[in-house]
mmCIF file of C-alpha atoms in Angstrom:
data_model
loop_
_atom_site.group_PDB
_atom_site.id
_atom_site.type_symbol
_atom_site.label_atom_id
_atom_site.label_comp_id
_atom_site.label_asym_id
_atom_site.label_seq_id
_atom_site.Cartn_x
_atom_site.Cartn_y
_atom_site.Cartn_z
ATOM 1 C CA UNK A 157 -0.020 23.186 24.545
ATOM 2 C CA UNK A 158 -3.284 21.359 25.241
ATOM 3 C CA UNK A 159 -3.210 18.008 23.527
ATOM 4 C CA UNK A 160 -4.166 14.374 23.391
ATOM 5 C CA UNK A 161 -1.266 12.102 22.467
ATOM 6 C CA UNK A 162 -1.690 8.626 21.024
ATOM 7 C CA UNK A 163 1.008 6.080 20.299
ATOM 8 C CA UNK A 164 1.807 4.494 17.981
ATOM 9 C CA UNK A 165 0.461 6.312 14.910
ATOM 10 C CA UNK A 166 0.731 3.225 12.741
ATOM 11 C CA UNK A 167 0.783 -0.431 13.732
ATOM 12 C CA UNK A 168 0.750 -3.667 11.763
ATOM 13 C CA UNK A 169 0.355 -6.823 13.787
ATOM 14 C CA UNK A 170 -0.637 -10.459 13.429
ATOM 15 C CA UNK A 171 -3.828 -12.111 14.578
ATOM 16 C CA UNK A 172 -3.754 -13.019 18.259
ATOM 17 C CA UNK A 173 -0.757 -10.954 19.319
ATOM 18 C CA UNK A 174 -1.716 -8.718 22.252
ATOM 19 C CA UNK A 175 -1.197 -5.011 21.764
ATOM 20 C CA UNK A 176 -1.744 -1.745 23.619
ATOM 21 C CA UNK A 177 -2.392 1.691 22.173
ATOM 22 C CA UNK A 178 -1.551 4.438 24.635
ATOM 23 C CA UNK A 179 -3.447 7.710 25.113
ATOM 24 C CA UNK A 180 -2.483 10.621 27.321
ATOM 25 C CA UNK A 181 -4.045 14.071 27.827
ATOM 26 C CA UNK A 182 -2.597 17.123 29.585
ATOM 27 C CA UNK A 183 -5.834 19.075 30.166
ATOM 28 C CA UNK A 184 -6.943 17.421 33.423
ATOM 29 C CA UNK A 185 -10.136 16.236 31.722
ATOM 30 C CA UNK A 186 -12.354 13.832 33.600
ATOM 31 C CA UNK A 187 -13.900 12.156 30.581
ATOM 32 C CA UNK A 188 -11.924 10.077 28.082
ATOM 33 C CA UNK A 189 -13.059 7.776 25.319
ATOM 34 C CA UNK A 190 -11.921 5.576 22.458
ATOM 35 C CA UNK A 191 -13.485 5.545 19.001
ATOM 36 C CA UNK A 192 -12.915 3.532 15.883
ATOM 37 C CA UNK A 193 -13.462 5.084 12.472
ATOM 38 C CA UNK A 194 -14.530 2.950 9.527
ATOM 39 C CA UNK A 195 -15.596 4.148 6.055
ATOM 40 C CA UNK A 196 -19.275 5.070 5.936
ATOM 41 C CA UNK A 197 -19.786 4.345 9.635
ATOM 42 C CA UNK A 198 -18.319 7.504 11.108
ATOM 43 C CA UNK A 199 -16.865 7.254 14.596
ATOM 44 C CA UNK A 200 -18.198 4.600 16.927
ATOM 45 C CA UNK A 201 -17.431 4.661 20.611
ATOM 46 C CA UNK A 202 -15.615 1.612 21.990
ATOM 47 C CA UNK A 203 -15.204 2.460 25.680
ATOM 48 C CA UNK A 204 -15.339 5.543 27.821
ATOM 49 C CA UNK A 205 -14.262 6.623 31.280
ATOM 50 C CA UNK A 206 -15.960 9.228 33.460
ATOM 51 C CA UNK A 207 -12.995 9.427 35.830
ATOM 52 C CA UNK A 208 -10.212 7.378 37.431
ATOM 53 C CA UNK A 209 -11.205 3.724 37.940
ATOM 54 C CA UNK A 210 -14.586 4.332 36.239
ATOM 55 C CA UNK A 211 -14.972 2.803 32.782
ATOM 56 C CA UNK A 212 -17.946 1.643 30.741
ATOM 57 C CA UNK A 213 -18.764 0.086 27.392
ATOM 58 C CA UNK A 214 -19.626 2.150 24.368
ATOM 59 C CA UNK A 215 -21.353 0.937 21.227
ATOM 60 C CA UNK A 216 -18.705 -1.546 20.001
ATOM 61 C CA UNK A 217 -16.730 -2.899 22.998
ATOM 62 C CA UNK A 218 -16.251 -6.534 21.922
ATOM 63 C CA UNK A 219 -12.599 -7.521 21.682
ATOM 64 C CA UNK A 220 -11.271 -4.479 23.554
ATOM 65 C CA UNK A 221 -10.270 -3.638 27.106
ATOM 66 C CA UNK A 222 -9.375 -0.357 28.782
ATOM 67 C CA UNK A 223 -8.093 0.842 32.120
ATOM 68 C CA UNK A 224 -7.998 4.232 33.876
ATOM 69 C CA UNK A 225 -5.510 4.088 36.700
ATOM 70 C CA UNK A 226 -4.473 7.720 36.319
ATOM 71 C CA UNK A 227 -6.515 10.697 35.181
ATOM 72 C CA UNK A 228 -4.268 11.535 32.239
ATOM 73 C CA UNK A 229 -3.897 8.033 30.721
ATOM 74 C CA UNK A 230 -6.441 5.779 29.056
ATOM 75 C CA UNK A 231 -4.826 2.858 27.198
ATOM 76 C CA UNK A 232 -6.720 0.641 24.765
ATOM 77 C CA UNK A 233 -5.854 -3.048 24.929
ATOM 78 C CA UNK A 234 -6.524 -5.688 22.298
ATOM 79 C CA UNK A 235 -5.887 -9.017 24.019
ATOM 80 C CA UNK A 236 -6.239 -11.119 20.860
ATOM 81 C CA UNK A 237 -6.567 -8.896 17.787
ATOM 82 C CA UNK A 238 -8.475 -10.121 14.757
ATOM 83 C CA UNK A 239 -8.598 -8.789 11.169
ATOM 84 C CA UNK A 240 -12.023 -7.175 11.761
ATOM 85 C CA UNK A 241 -10.308 -4.848 14.228
ATOM 86 C CA UNK A 242 -8.311 -3.304 11.401
ATOM 87 C CA UNK A 243 -9.372 0.321 11.649
ATOM 88 C CA UNK A 244 -8.409 3.891 12.510
ATOM 89 C CA UNK A 245 -8.609 4.519 16.246
ATOM 90 C CA UNK A 246 -9.005 7.840 18.035
ATOM 91 C CA UNK A 247 -8.707 8.749 21.663
ATOM 92 C CA UNK A 248 -10.597 11.807 22.909
ATOM 93 C CA UNK A 249 -10.962 13.729 26.140
ATOM 94 C CA UNK A 250 -13.540 16.250 27.435
ATOM 95 C CA UNK A 251 -14.300 18.130 30.605
ATOM 96 C CA UNK A 252 -17.258 16.678 32.454
ATOM 97 C CA UNK A 253 -20.563 17.916 31.040
ATOM 98 C CA UNK A 254 -22.755 17.256 28.027
ATOM 99 C CA UNK A 255 -21.971 20.553 26.297
ATOM 100 C CA UNK A 256 -18.193 20.432 26.343
ATOM 101 C CA UNK A 257 -15.852 20.153 23.373
ATOM 102 C CA UNK A 258 -13.987 16.902 22.743
ATOM 103 C CA UNK A 259 -10.267 17.013 21.953
ATOM 104 C CA UNK A 260 -8.908 14.238 19.742
ATOM 105 C CA UNK A 261 -5.589 12.543 19.327
ATOM 106 C CA UNK A 262 -3.963 12.192 15.914
ATOM 107 C CA UNK A 263 -5.211 8.651 15.450
ATOM 108 C CA UNK A 264 -3.693 5.175 15.301
ATOM 109 C CA UNK A 265 -4.022 3.207 12.097
ATOM 110 C CA UNK A 266 -4.068 -0.466 13.032
ATOM 111 C CA UNK A 267 -3.778 -3.317 10.552
ATOM 112 C CA UNK A 268 -4.269 -6.892 11.757
ATOM 113 C CA UNK A 269 -3.132 -9.563 9.300
ATOM 114 C CA UNK B 13 -31.348 7.167 22.240
ATOM 115 C CA UNK B 14 -29.660 9.888 20.251
ATOM 116 C CA UNK B 15 -28.540 9.473 16.654
ATOM 117 C CA UNK B 16 -27.144 11.532 13.788
ATOM 118 C CA UNK B 17 -27.650 11.156 10.054
ATOM 119 C CA UNK B 18 -25.451 12.870 7.519
ATOM 120 C CA UNK B 19 -27.356 12.620 4.298
ATOM 121 C CA UNK B 20 -24.453 12.916 1.871
ATOM 122 C CA UNK B 21 -21.380 10.711 2.063
ATOM 123 C CA UNK B 22 -19.536 12.802 -0.549
ATOM 124 C CA UNK B 23 -20.021 16.345 -1.803
ATOM 125 C CA UNK B 24 -17.969 17.487 -4.812
ATOM 126 C CA UNK B 25 -17.925 21.232 -5.413
ATOM 127 C CA UNK B 26 -15.880 23.710 -7.413
ATOM 128 C CA UNK B 27 -13.652 26.234 -5.713
ATOM 129 C CA UNK B 28 -15.407 29.490 -4.739
ATOM 130 C CA UNK B 29 -18.850 27.871 -4.970
ATOM 131 C CA UNK B 30 -21.154 27.725 -1.939
ATOM 132 C CA UNK B 31 -21.655 24.450 -0.102
ATOM 133 C CA UNK B 32 -24.109 22.949 2.373
ATOM 134 C CA UNK B 33 -23.442 19.742 4.302
ATOM 135 C CA UNK B 34 -26.590 18.280 5.776
ATOM 136 C CA UNK B 35 -27.063 16.851 9.255
ATOM 137 C CA UNK B 36 -30.200 15.575 10.950
ATOM 138 C CA UNK B 37 -30.383 14.328 14.511
ATOM 139 C CA UNK B 38 -32.783 12.601 16.844
ATOM 140 C CA UNK B 39 -32.875 12.968 20.592
ATOM 141 C CA UNK B 40 -35.466 12.887 23.337
ATOM 142 C CA UNK B 41 -33.929 15.686 25.398
ATOM 143 C CA UNK B 42 -32.223 19.012 24.880
ATOM 144 C CA UNK B 43 -29.337 18.623 22.513
ATOM 145 C CA UNK B 44 -25.946 20.110 22.004
ATOM 146 C CA UNK B 45 -24.674 19.936 18.451
ATOM 147 C CA UNK B 46 -21.177 19.995 17.041
ATOM 148 C CA UNK B 47 -19.412 19.966 13.696
ATOM 149 C CA UNK B 48 -15.895 18.571 13.540
ATOM 150 C CA UNK B 49 -13.459 18.591 10.613
ATOM 151 C CA UNK B 50 -10.847 15.963 9.846
ATOM 152 C CA UNK B 51 -8.074 16.921 7.440
ATOM 153 C CA UNK B 52 -6.145 14.078 5.760
ATOM 154 C CA UNK B 53 -4.037 12.076 8.220
ATOM 155 C CA UNK B 54 -5.101 14.173 11.171
ATOM 156 C CA UNK B 55 -7.410 13.919 14.140
ATOM 157 C CA UNK B 56 -10.725 15.732 14.447
ATOM 158 C CA UNK B 57 -10.921 19.376 15.436
ATOM 159 C CA UNK B 58 -13.931 21.429 16.420
ATOM 160 C CA UNK B 59 -15.409 23.626 13.695
ATOM 161 C CA UNK B 60 -18.359 25.039 15.631
ATOM 162 C CA UNK B 61 -20.957 24.147 18.242
ATOM 163 C CA UNK B 62 -24.527 24.974 19.207
ATOM 164 C CA UNK B 63 -25.236 25.010 22.927
ATOM 165 C CA UNK B 64 -28.115 27.505 23.274
ATOM 166 C CA UNK B 65 -29.209 30.976 22.197
ATOM 167 C CA UNK B 66 -28.938 32.154 18.609
ATOM 168 C CA UNK B 67 -29.711 29.395 16.144
ATOM 169 C CA UNK B 68 -27.093 30.646 13.688
ATOM 170 C CA UNK B 69 -23.650 29.653 14.836
ATOM 171 C CA UNK B 70 -20.401 30.872 13.304
ATOM 172 C CA UNK B 71 -17.243 28.811 13.397
ATOM 173 C CA UNK B 72 -13.697 28.827 12.152
ATOM 174 C CA UNK B 73 -12.604 29.154 8.525
ATOM 175 C CA UNK B 74 -15.795 30.960 7.467
ATOM 176 C CA UNK B 75 -18.183 28.091 8.224
ATOM 177 C CA UNK B 76 -21.566 28.562 9.859
ATOM 178 C CA UNK B 77 -24.435 26.290 10.832
ATOM 179 C CA UNK B 78 -28.085 26.780 11.615
ATOM 180 C CA UNK B 79 -29.936 24.882 14.321
ATOM 181 C CA UNK B 80 -33.513 24.102 13.311
ATOM 182 C CA UNK B 81 -35.400 22.424 16.125
ATOM 183 C CA UNK B 82 -38.611 21.777 14.183
ATOM 184 C CA UNK B 83 -36.710 20.005 11.416
ATOM 185 C CA UNK B 84 -34.159 18.483 13.821
ATOM 186 C CA UNK B 85 -31.368 19.678 11.567
ATOM 187 C CA UNK B 86 -27.998 21.343 11.947
ATOM 188 C CA UNK B 87 -26.727 21.974 8.411
ATOM 189 C CA UNK B 88 -23.255 23.357 7.807
ATOM 190 C CA UNK B 89 -22.690 26.056 5.186
ATOM 191 C CA UNK B 90 -19.935 28.090 3.626
ATOM 192 C CA UNK B 91 -20.596 30.768 0.995
ATOM 193 C CA UNK B 92 -17.342 30.237 -0.910
ATOM 194 C CA UNK B 93 -15.103 27.184 -0.479
ATOM 195 C CA UNK B 94 -11.360 26.880 -0.979
ATOM 196 C CA UNK B 95 -9.221 23.945 -2.018
ATOM 197 C CA UNK B 96 -7.961 23.821 1.567
ATOM 198 C CA UNK B 97 -11.492 22.987 2.785
ATOM 199 C CA UNK B 98 -11.153 19.506 1.287
ATOM 200 C CA UNK B 99 -11.660 17.257 4.307
ATOM 201 C CA UNK B 100 -14.141 14.989 6.033
ATOM 202 C CA UNK B 101 -16.794 16.666 8.150
ATOM 203 C CA UNK B 102 -18.597 15.052 11.059
ATOM 204 C CA UNK B 103 -21.766 16.167 12.778
ATOM 205 C CA UNK B 104 -22.174 15.078 16.414
ATOM 206 C CA UNK B 105 -24.826 15.313 19.131
ATOM 207 C CA UNK B 106 -24.602 15.192 22.895
ATOM 208 C CA UNK B 107 -27.184 15.368 25.663
ATOM 209 C CA UNK B 108 -29.260 12.218 25.581
ATOM 210 C CA UNK B 109 -26.694 9.698 26.805
ATOM 211 C CA UNK B 110 -24.653 11.256 29.570
ATOM 212 C CA UNK B 111 -21.351 12.510 28.266
ATOM 213 C CA UNK B 112 -21.494 10.416 25.115
ATOM 214 C CA UNK B 113 -20.904 12.153 21.805
ATOM 215 C CA UNK B 114 -22.701 10.398 18.964
ATOM 216 C CA UNK B 115 -21.312 10.983 15.476
ATOM 217 C CA UNK B 116 -22.820 10.806 12.026
ATOM 218 C CA UNK B 117 -21.226 8.799 9.242
ATOM 219 C CA UNK B 118 -19.265 11.762 7.904
ATOM 220 C CA UNK B 119 -19.341 13.770 4.669
ATOM 221 C CA UNK B 120 -16.298 13.988 2.464
ATOM 222 C CA UNK B 121 -16.067 17.461 0.924
ATOM 223 C CA UNK B 122 -14.031 17.480 -2.274
ATOM 224 C CA UNK B 123 -13.205 20.946 -3.608
ATOM 225 C CA UNK B 124 -12.108 21.003 -7.229
ATOM 226 C CA UNK B 125 -10.131 23.790 -8.927
#
């Protein structure tokens, strides 16, 4: 089954404690991205990757890091989380091309206290 | 730069009534338009997309949308809604920023019995 898998689904952490949210896709898609969803703001792109070892900033990259060492994996790293990073996070993947459908993971609800 | 505006943050409607969720976009190049649906505690899934050709696009679950280039709109419609259509709906545009999908703020559809 074609899918994007994120882990964990829920995470509560304390300010400053490094964390990683994993994302994996089994569709051999070149393009992967991370979004955060906040009420009234829709989905805003944090980082994206066009292919292995190619990553770039989206609209709201501050406080986040990513890496793309393998085509299927695209982890999101918060080196020093802060309460304003409390949000719902989604990973997505697409085939290369502007007219292709994005497939989304189930989401990770992160709370930073 | 491309952008999307969803004019209504919430739309309450009674079961079996028709509904229209409004979406306007801006872009300087040819656009590709998408509607995604997010059911409670789930990720986003594609409802329908406009790539080219007929301006009336049919999607899953009885939804359809009409692309209007002169009004830069892509409104979503359903002639008769069900309780199970209660969800958040996102309009998205692609084409003006590489592979980036830009989302609107979302519209919460609340279907009442």
